[in-house]
Short mmCIF file of C-alpha atoms in Angstrom, two decimals:
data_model
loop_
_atom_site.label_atom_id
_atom_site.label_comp_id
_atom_site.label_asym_id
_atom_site.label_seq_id
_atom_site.Cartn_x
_atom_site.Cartn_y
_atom_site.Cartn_z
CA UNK A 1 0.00 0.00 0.00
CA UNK A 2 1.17 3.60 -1.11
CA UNK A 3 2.32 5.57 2.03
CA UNK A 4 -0.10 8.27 3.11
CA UNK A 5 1.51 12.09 2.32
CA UNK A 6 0.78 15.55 2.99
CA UNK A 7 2.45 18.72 1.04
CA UNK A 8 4.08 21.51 3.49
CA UNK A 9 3.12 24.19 2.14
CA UNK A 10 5.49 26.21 2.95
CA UNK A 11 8.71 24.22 1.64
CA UNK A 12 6.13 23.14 -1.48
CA UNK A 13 7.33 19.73 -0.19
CA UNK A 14 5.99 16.15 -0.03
CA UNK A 15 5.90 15.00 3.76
CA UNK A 16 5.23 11.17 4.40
CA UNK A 17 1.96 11.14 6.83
CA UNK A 18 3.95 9.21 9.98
CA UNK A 19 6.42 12.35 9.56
CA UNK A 20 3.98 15.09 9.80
CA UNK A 21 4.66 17.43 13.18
CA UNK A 22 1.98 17.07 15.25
CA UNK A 23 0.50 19.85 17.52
CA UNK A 24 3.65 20.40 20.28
CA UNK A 25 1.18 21.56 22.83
CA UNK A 26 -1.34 18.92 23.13
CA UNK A 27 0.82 16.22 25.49
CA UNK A 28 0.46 12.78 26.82
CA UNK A 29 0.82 12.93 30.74
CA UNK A 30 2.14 9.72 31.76
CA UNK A 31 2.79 8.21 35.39
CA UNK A 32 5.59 5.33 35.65
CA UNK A 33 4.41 3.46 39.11
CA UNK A 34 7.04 1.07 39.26
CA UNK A 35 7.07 -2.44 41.25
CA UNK A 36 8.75 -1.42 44.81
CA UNK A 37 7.00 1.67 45.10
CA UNK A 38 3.43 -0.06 44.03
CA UNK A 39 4.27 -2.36 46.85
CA UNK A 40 5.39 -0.25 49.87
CA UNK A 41 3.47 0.45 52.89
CA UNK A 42 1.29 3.44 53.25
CA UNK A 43 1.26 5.19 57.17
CA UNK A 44 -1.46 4.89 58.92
CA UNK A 45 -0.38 8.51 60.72
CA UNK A 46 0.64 11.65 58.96
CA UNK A 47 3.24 11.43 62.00
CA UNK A 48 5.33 9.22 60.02
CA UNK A 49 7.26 10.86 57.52
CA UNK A 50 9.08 8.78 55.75
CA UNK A 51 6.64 5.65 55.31
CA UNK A 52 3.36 8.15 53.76
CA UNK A 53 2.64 7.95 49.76
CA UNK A 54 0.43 9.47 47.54
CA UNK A 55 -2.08 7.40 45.42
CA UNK A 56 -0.55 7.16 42.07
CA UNK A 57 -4.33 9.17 41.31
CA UNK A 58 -2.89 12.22 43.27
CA UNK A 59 0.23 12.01 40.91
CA UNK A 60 -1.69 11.68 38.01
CA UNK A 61 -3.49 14.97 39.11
CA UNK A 62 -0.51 16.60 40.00
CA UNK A 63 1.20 15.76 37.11
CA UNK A 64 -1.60 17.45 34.85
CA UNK A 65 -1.49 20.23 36.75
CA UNK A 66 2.18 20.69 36.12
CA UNK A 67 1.36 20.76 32.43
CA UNK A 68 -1.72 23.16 32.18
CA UNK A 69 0.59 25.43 35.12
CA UNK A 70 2.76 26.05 31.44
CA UNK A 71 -0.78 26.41 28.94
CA UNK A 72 -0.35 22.72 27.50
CA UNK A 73 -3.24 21.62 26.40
CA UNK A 74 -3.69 17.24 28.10
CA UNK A 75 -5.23 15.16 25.74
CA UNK A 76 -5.08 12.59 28.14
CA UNK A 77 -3.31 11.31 31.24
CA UNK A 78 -1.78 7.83 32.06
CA UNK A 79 -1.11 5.65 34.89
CA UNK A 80 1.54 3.14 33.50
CA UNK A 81 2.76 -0.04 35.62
CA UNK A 82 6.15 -0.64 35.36
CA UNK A 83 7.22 -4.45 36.63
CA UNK A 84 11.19 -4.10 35.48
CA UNK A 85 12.46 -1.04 34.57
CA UNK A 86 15.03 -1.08 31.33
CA UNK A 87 17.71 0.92 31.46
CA UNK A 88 17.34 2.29 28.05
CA UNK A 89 13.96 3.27 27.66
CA UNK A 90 12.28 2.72 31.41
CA UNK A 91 8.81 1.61 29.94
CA UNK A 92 9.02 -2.01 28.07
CA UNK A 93 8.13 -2.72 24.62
CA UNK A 94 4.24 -3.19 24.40
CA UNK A 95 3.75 0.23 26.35
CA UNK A 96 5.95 2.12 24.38
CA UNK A 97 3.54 0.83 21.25
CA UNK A 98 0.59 1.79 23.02
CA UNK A 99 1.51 5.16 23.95
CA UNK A 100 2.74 5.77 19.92
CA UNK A 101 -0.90 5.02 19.12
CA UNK A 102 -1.99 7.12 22.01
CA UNK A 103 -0.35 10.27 20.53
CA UNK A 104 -1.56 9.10 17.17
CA UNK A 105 -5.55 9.33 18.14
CA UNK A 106 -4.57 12.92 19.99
CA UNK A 107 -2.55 14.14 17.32
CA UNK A 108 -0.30 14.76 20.32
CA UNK A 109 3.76 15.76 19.99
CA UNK A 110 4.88 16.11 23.73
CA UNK A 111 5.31 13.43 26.37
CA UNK A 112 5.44 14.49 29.77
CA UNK A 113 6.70 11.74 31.95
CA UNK A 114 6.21 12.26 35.40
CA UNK A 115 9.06 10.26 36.36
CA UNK A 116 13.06 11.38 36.27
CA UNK A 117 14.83 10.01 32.57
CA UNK A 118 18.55 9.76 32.37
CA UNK A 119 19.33 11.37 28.75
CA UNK A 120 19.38 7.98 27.30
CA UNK A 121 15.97 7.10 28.00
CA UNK A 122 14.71 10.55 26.96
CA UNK A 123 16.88 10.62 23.65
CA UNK A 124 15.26 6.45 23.07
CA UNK A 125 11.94 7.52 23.39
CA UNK A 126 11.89 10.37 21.40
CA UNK A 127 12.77 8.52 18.33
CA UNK A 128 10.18 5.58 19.48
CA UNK A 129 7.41 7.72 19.99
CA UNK A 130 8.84 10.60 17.27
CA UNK A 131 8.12 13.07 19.76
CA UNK A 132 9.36 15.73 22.18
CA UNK A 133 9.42 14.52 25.84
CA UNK A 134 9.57 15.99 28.72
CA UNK A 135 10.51 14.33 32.43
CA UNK A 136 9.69 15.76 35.60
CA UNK A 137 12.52 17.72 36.12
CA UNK A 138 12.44 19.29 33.11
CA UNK A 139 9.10 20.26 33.28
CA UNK A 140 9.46 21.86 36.70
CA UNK A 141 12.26 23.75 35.19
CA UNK A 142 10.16 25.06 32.78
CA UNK A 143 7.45 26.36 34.84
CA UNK A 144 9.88 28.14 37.08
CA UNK A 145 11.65 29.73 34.24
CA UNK A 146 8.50 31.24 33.37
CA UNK A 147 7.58 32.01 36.64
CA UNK A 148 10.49 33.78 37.57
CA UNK A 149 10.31 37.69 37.96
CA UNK A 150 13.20 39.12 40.29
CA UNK A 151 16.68 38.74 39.07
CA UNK A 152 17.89 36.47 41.89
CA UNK A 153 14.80 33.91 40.53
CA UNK A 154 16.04 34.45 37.18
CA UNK A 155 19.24 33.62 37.91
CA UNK A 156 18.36 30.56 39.89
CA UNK A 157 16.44 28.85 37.37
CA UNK A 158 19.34 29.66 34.80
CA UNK A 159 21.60 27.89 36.85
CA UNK A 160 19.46 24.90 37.56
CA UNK A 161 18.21 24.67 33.76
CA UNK A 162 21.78 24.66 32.51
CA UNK A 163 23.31 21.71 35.30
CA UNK A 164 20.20 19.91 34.06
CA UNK A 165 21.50 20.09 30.42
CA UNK A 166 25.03 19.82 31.02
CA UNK A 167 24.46 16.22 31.22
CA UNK A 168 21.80 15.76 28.58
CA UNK A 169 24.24 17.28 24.98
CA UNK A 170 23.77 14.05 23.28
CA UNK A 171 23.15 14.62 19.51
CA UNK A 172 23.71 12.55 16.00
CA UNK A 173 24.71 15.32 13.40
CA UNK A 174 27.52 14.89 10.90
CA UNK A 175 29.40 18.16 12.07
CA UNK A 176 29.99 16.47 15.80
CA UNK A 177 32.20 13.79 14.47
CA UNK A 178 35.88 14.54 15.89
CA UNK A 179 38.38 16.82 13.92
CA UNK A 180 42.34 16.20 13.94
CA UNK A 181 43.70 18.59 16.90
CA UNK A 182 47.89 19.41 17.77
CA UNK A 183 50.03 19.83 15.06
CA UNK A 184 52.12 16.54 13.02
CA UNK A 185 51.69 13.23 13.97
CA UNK A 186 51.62 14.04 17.19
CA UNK A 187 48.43 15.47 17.37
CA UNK A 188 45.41 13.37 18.58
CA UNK A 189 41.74 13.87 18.54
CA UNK A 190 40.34 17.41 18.72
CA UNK A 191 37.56 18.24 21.00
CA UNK A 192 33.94 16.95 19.64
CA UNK A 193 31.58 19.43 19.33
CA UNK A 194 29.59 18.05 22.19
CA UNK A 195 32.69 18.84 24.54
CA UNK A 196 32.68 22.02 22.77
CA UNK A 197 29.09 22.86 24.09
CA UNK A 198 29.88 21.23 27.47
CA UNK A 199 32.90 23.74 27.65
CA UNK A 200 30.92 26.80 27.01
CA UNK A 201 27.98 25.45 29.28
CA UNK A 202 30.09 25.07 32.41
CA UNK A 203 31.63 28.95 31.52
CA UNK A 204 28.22 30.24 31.56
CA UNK A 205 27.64 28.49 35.02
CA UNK A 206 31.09 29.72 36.27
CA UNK A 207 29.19 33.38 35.46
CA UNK A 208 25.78 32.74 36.65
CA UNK A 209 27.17 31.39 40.51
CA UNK A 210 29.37 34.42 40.32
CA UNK A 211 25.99 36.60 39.49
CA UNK A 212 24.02 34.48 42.14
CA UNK A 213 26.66 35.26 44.50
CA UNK A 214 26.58 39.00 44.20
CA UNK A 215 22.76 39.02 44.58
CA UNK A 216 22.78 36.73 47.84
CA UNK A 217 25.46 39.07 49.03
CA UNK A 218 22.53 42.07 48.55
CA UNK A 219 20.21 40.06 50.01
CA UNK A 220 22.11 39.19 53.16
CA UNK A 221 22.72 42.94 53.50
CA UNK A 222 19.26 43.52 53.36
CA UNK A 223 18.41 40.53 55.84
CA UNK A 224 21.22 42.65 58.30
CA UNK A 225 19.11 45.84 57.89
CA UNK A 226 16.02 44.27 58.83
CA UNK A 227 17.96 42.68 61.92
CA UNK A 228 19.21 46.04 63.10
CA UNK A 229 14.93 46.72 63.38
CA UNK A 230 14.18 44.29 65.20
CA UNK A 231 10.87 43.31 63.63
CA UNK A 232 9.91 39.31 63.99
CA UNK A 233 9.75 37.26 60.93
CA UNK A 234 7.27 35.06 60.16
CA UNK A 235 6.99 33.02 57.22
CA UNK A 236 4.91 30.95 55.35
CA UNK A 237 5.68 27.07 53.82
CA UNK A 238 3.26 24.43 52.83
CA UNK A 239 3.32 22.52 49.57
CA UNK A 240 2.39 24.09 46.47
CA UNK A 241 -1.52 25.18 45.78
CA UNK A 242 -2.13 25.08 49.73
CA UNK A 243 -3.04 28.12 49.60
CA UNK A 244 -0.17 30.07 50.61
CA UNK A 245 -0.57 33.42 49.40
CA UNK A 246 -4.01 33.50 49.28
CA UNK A 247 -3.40 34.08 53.35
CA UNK A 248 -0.70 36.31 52.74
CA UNK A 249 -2.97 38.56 50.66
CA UNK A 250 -6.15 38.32 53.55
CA UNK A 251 -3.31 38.49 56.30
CA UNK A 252 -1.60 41.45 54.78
CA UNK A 253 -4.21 43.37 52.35
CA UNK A 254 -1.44 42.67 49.81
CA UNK A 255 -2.24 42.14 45.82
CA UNK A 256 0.41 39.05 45.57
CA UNK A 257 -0.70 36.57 42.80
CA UNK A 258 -2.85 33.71 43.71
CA UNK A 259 -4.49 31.07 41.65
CA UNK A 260 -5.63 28.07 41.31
CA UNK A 261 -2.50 26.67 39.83
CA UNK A 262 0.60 25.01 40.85
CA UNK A 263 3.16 27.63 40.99
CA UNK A 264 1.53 30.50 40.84
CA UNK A 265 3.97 32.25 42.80
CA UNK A 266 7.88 31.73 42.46
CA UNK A 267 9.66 34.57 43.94
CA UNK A 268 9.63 35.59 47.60
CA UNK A 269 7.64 38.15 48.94
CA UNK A 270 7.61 40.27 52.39
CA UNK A 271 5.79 43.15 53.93
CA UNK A 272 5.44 44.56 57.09
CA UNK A 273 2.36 44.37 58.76
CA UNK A 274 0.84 44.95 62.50
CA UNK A 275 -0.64 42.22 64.83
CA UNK A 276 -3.95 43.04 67.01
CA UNK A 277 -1.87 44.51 69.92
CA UNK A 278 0.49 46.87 67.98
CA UNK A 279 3.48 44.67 67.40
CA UNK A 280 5.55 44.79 63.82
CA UNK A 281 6.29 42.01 62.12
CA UNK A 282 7.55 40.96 58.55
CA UNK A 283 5.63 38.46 56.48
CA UNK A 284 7.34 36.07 53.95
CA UNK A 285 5.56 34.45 51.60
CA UNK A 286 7.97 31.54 50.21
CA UNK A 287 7.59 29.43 46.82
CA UNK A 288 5.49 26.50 47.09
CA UNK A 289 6.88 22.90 48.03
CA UNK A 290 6.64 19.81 45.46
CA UNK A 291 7.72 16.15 45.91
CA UNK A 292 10.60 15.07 44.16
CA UNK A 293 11.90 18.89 43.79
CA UNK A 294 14.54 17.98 41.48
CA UNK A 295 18.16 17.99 42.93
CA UNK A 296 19.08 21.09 40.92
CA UNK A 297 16.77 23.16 41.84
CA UNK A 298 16.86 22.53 46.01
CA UNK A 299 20.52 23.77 45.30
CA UNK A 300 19.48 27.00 43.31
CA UNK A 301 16.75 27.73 45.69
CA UNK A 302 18.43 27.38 48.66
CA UNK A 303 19.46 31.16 49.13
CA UNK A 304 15.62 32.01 48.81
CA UNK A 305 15.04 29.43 51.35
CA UNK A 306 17.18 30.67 54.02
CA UNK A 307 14.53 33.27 54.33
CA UNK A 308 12.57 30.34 56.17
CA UNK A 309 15.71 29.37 58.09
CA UNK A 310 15.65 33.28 59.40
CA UNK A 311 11.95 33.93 60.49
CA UNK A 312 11.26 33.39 63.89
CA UNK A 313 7.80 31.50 63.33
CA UNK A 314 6.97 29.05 60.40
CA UNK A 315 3.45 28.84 59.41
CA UNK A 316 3.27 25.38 57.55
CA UNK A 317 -0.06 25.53 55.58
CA UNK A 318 -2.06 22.89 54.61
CA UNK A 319 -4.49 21.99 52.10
CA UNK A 320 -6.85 19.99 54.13
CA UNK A 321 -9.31 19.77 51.40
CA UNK A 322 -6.81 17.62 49.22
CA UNK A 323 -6.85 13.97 50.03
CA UNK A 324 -3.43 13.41 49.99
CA UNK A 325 -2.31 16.56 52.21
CA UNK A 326 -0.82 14.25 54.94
CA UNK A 327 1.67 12.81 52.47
CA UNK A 328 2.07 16.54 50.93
CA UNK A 329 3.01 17.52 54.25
CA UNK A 330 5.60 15.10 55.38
CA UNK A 331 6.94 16.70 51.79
CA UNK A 332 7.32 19.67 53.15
CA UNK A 333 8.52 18.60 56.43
CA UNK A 334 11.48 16.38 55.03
CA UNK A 335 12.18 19.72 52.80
CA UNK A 336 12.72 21.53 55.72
CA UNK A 337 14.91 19.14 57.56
CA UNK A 338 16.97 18.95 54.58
CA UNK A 339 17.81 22.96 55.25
CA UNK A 340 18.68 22.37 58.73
CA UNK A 341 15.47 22.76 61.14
CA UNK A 342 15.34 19.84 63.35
CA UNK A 343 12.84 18.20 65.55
CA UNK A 344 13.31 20.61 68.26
CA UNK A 345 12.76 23.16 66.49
CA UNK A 346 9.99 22.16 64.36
CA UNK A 347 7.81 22.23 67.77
CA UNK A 348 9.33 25.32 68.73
CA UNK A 349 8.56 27.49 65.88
CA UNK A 350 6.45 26.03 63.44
CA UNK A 351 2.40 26.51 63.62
CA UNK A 352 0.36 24.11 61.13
CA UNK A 353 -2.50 26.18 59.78
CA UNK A 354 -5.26 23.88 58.45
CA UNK A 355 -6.53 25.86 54.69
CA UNK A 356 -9.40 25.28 53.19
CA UNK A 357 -11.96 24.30 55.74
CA UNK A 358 -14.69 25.86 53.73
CA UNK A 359 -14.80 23.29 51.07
CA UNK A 360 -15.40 20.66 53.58
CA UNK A 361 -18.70 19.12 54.40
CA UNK A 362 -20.43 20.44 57.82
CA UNK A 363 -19.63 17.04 59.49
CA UNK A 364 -16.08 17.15 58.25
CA UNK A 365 -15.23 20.79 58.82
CA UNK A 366 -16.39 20.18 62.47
CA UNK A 367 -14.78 17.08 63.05
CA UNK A 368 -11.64 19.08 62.06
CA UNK A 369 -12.38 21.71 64.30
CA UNK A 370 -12.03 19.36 66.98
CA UNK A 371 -9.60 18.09 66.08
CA UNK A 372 -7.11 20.54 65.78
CA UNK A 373 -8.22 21.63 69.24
CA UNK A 374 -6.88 18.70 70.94
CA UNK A 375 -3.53 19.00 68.78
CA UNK A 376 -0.72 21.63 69.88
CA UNK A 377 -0.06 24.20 67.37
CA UNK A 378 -2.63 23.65 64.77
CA UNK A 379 -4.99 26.09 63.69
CA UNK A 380 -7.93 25.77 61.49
CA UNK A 381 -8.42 28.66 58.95
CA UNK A 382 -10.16 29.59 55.56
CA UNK A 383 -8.06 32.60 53.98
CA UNK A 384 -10.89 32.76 51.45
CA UNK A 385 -13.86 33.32 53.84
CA UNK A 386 -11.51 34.89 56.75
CA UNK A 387 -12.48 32.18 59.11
CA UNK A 388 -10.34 31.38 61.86
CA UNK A 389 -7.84 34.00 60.94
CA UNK A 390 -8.39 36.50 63.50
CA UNK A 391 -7.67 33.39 66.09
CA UNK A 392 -4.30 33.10 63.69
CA UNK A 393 -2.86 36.21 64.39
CA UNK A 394 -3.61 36.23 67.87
CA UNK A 395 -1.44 32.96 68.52
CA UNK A 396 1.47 34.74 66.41
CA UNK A 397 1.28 37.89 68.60
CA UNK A 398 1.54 35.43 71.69
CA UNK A 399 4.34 33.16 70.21
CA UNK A 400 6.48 36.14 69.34
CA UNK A 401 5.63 38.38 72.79
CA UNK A 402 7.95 35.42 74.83
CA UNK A 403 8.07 36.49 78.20
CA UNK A 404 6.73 40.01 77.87
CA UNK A 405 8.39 42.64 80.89
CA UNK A 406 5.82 45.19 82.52
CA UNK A 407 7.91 48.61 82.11
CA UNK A 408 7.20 51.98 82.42
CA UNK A 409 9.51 55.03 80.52
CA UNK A 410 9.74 58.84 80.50
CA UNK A 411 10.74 59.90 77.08
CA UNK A 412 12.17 63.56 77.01
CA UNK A 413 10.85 66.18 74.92
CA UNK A 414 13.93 65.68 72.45
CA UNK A 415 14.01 62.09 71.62
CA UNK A 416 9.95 61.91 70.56
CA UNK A 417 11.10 59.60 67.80
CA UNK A 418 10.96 56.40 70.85
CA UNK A 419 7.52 56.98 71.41
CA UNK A 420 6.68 55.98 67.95
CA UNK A 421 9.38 53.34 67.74
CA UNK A 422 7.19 52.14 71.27
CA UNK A 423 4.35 51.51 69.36
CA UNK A 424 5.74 49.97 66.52
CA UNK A 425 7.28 47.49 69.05
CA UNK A 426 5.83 46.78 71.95
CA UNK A 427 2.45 46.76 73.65
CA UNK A 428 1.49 50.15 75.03
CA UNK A 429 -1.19 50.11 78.18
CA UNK A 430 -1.03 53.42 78.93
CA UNK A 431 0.43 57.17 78.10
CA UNK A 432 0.97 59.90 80.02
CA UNK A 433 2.14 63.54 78.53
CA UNK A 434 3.54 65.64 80.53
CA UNK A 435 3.93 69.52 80.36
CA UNK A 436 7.51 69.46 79.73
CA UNK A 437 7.19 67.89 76.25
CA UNK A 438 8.39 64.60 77.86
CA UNK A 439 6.17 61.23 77.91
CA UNK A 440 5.52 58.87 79.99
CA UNK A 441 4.76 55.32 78.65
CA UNK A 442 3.44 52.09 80.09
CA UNK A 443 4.88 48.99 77.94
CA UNK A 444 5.05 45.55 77.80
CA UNK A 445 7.99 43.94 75.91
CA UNK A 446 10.51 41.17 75.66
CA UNK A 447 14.12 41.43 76.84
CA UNK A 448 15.59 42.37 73.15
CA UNK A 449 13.40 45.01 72.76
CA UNK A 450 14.36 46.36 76.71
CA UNK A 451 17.99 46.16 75.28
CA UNK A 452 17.21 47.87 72.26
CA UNK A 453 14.91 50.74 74.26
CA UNK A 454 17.65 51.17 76.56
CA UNK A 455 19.86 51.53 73.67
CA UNK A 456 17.82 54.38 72.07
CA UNK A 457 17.68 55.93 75.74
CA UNK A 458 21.01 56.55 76.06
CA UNK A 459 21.90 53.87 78.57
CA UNK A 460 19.13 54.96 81.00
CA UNK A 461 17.49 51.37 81.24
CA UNK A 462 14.06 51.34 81.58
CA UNK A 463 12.03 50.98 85.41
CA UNK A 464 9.90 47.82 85.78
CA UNK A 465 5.94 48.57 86.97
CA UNK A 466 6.93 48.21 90.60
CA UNK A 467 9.85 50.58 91.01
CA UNK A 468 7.47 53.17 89.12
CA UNK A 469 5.18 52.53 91.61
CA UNK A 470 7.09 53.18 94.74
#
């Protein structure tokens, strides 16, 4: 039988039918599950860490939601057992044929497998399938590089994009083949163009860490500013989609992005904002967690991550409308004991906030509700209907307050600027002004702020209630 063709009209050229490009933005999502992990225990308690799993469903959600985060268009999405996986394609034989005439029916030319591919596997299944593909990592890569708006984000996805490709220059063209190097006899094999592309990858690393470096250096500076005012940090964490900036915009009035969408935010974002009883503290919103975070990008990242290392209260934030949010959160949790916070001081500082009780049923949400009132530091809240967010900020105040020092000042006439640095800091109960210009002040506040008072008082350390009293 004659092979089916088509004419490109723009090269007035015959195309063979099984060569025609298909549409690169309508993709196959596709979830390897492979034997062991098929096979492994689930937890029975979102306690344990290490043994929870998400249903290979929740990937398969995820997954999709990866793709649409970058306007691909799924034409269909596939859970794919894998008993033994080969080393030079992962998926075996009769899958590989069934996913050709998968892409086939969709007219599909992209492969997203959610699943990491060593460049052999990606480069074999390209030419099996004759289309582009696209593993995990890569496809986080992607989003982030559009996500990206400061220049420190910009430069961190560079440098993660290009030690993902360093490994993957493995092409087939004529012009690669070696080329005599040295001079006489004595001269051996020149450098193949692929080594030539490796060469001038690593130089453009060399200059992006050196860029990177320059901008962490800024940022540090700016981290010692905010120290020498001493305003708490809090900041916020949870996995991506739990609704993280969604409470950053109803905590802090702010107009920070937030959508329905994996990734929605990338870059870091703080502002100042009051608590109920007066004190000043800084708000981080951090990028969103995701299992699996590829390798290169926990290492790019990690400089916008210390801003989590720095705050003085973590607010982990869950999804609790997601069915899989206990295994999302030990995600999160192992994230965070990779950069250093340990046991102790996950109990110390972090508060779980429990998102998106109003999607619950009634019997649910109020099952939760109880919950969470029998388990330390959790809170329930809904940062779309404001519920349980006044309660929120109230715990924050008392977390950061510590052991708060009754205290009572006179500020003279000529250093006014205290009394609004007082109630930008600590708790005022009561103000007296006097008709020598000076003010008296009755505070409450914790020993670094008495230090830091005293400071701006010239040494003269301020009088606890009692000796004001006598």
């Amino acid at each position: 039988m004659e092979a089916i063709t088509t004419r490109d009209t723009k090269n007035d050229s015959i195309i063979p039918e099984d060569e025609k490009p298909r549409d690169d933005m309508r993709a196959l999502v596709i979830v390897p599950v492979l034997k062991q992990l098929r096979n492994a225990p689930s937890a029975t308690t979102d306690n344990v860490v290490a043994a929870v799993t998400r249903s290979n469903e929740s990937r398969l959600e995820e997954a999709i939601g990866l793709a649409r985060a970058i306007d691909l268009t799924v034409a269909e999405g596939l859970i794919v057992p894998v008993n033994q996986p080969r080393p030079a394609t992962l998926l075996g034989t009769g899958k590989i044929a069934e996913i050709t005439e998968k892409l086939e029916e969709h007219d599909a030319g992209l492969v997203i497998v959610d699943h990491p591919l060593t460049p052999v596997q990606q480069r074999n299944l390209e030419k099996a399938w004759n289309a582009k593909v696209i593993d995990r990592t890569g496809l986080i890569l992607e989003i982030f590089g559009r996500r990206a708006s400061t220049k420190e984000g910009t430069l961190q996805v560079d440098l993660a994009h290009l030690n993902y490709q360093k490994g993957r220059l493995v092409r087939s063209w004529t012009h690669l083949e070696r080329q005599r190097g040295g001079g006489g006899f004595m001269g051996g094999p020149g450098e193949t163009q692929i080594e030539a592309d490796r060469r001038l990858l690593q130089d453009r690393i060399v200059k992006l860490e050196r860029e990177l470096e320059q901008v962490v250096r800024t940022r540090q500076l700016h981290r010692a500013k905010r120290r020498k005012v001493p305003h708490p940090i809090v900041a916020l964490v949870g996995y991506t989609n739990a609704g993280k900036s969604t409470l950053f915009n109803r905590i802090t009035g702010a107009g920070v992005l937030a959508e329905d969408m994996l990734f929605a935010t990338l870059d870091p974002t703080l502002r100042r904002m009051k608590l109920p009883h007066g004190r000043t503290v800084i708000l981080s919103d951090t990028v969103g967690f995701i299992s699996d975070l590829p390798t290169h990008l926990v290492a790019a990242f990690r400089a916008t991550l210390e801003e989590v290392l720095e705050a003085d209260l973590i607010l982990h934030v869950r999804d609790m409308s997601d069915p899989d949010n206990a295994a999302q959160s030990a995600d999160v949790l192992r994230i965070l004991s990779d950069l250093g916070i340990d046991d102790k001081e996950k109990s110390e500082r972090i508060i779980e906030v429990w998102n998106k009780i109003d999607r619950l049923e009634s019997e649910t949400h109020d099952a939760l509700l109880q919950k969470a009132a029998t388990r330390e530091n959790v809170l329930t809240v809904s940062a779309i209907t404001g519920e349980g967010v006044d309660r929120l900020l109230d715990v924050i105040s008392e977390r950061l307050s510590g052991v708060l020092t009754e205290a009572t000042i006179t500020i003279p006439a000529d250093k006014q600027a205290i009394v609004s640095w007082a109630y930008q800091n600590a708790v005022v109960d009561g103000r007296e002004d006097h008709e020598d210009g000076s003010v008296s002040l009755d505070l409450r506040l914790t020993d670094r702020q008495a230090i830091e008072l005293e400071r701006k008082l010239g040494g003269g350390k301020p009088r606890d209630k009692e000796d004001w009293e006598r």
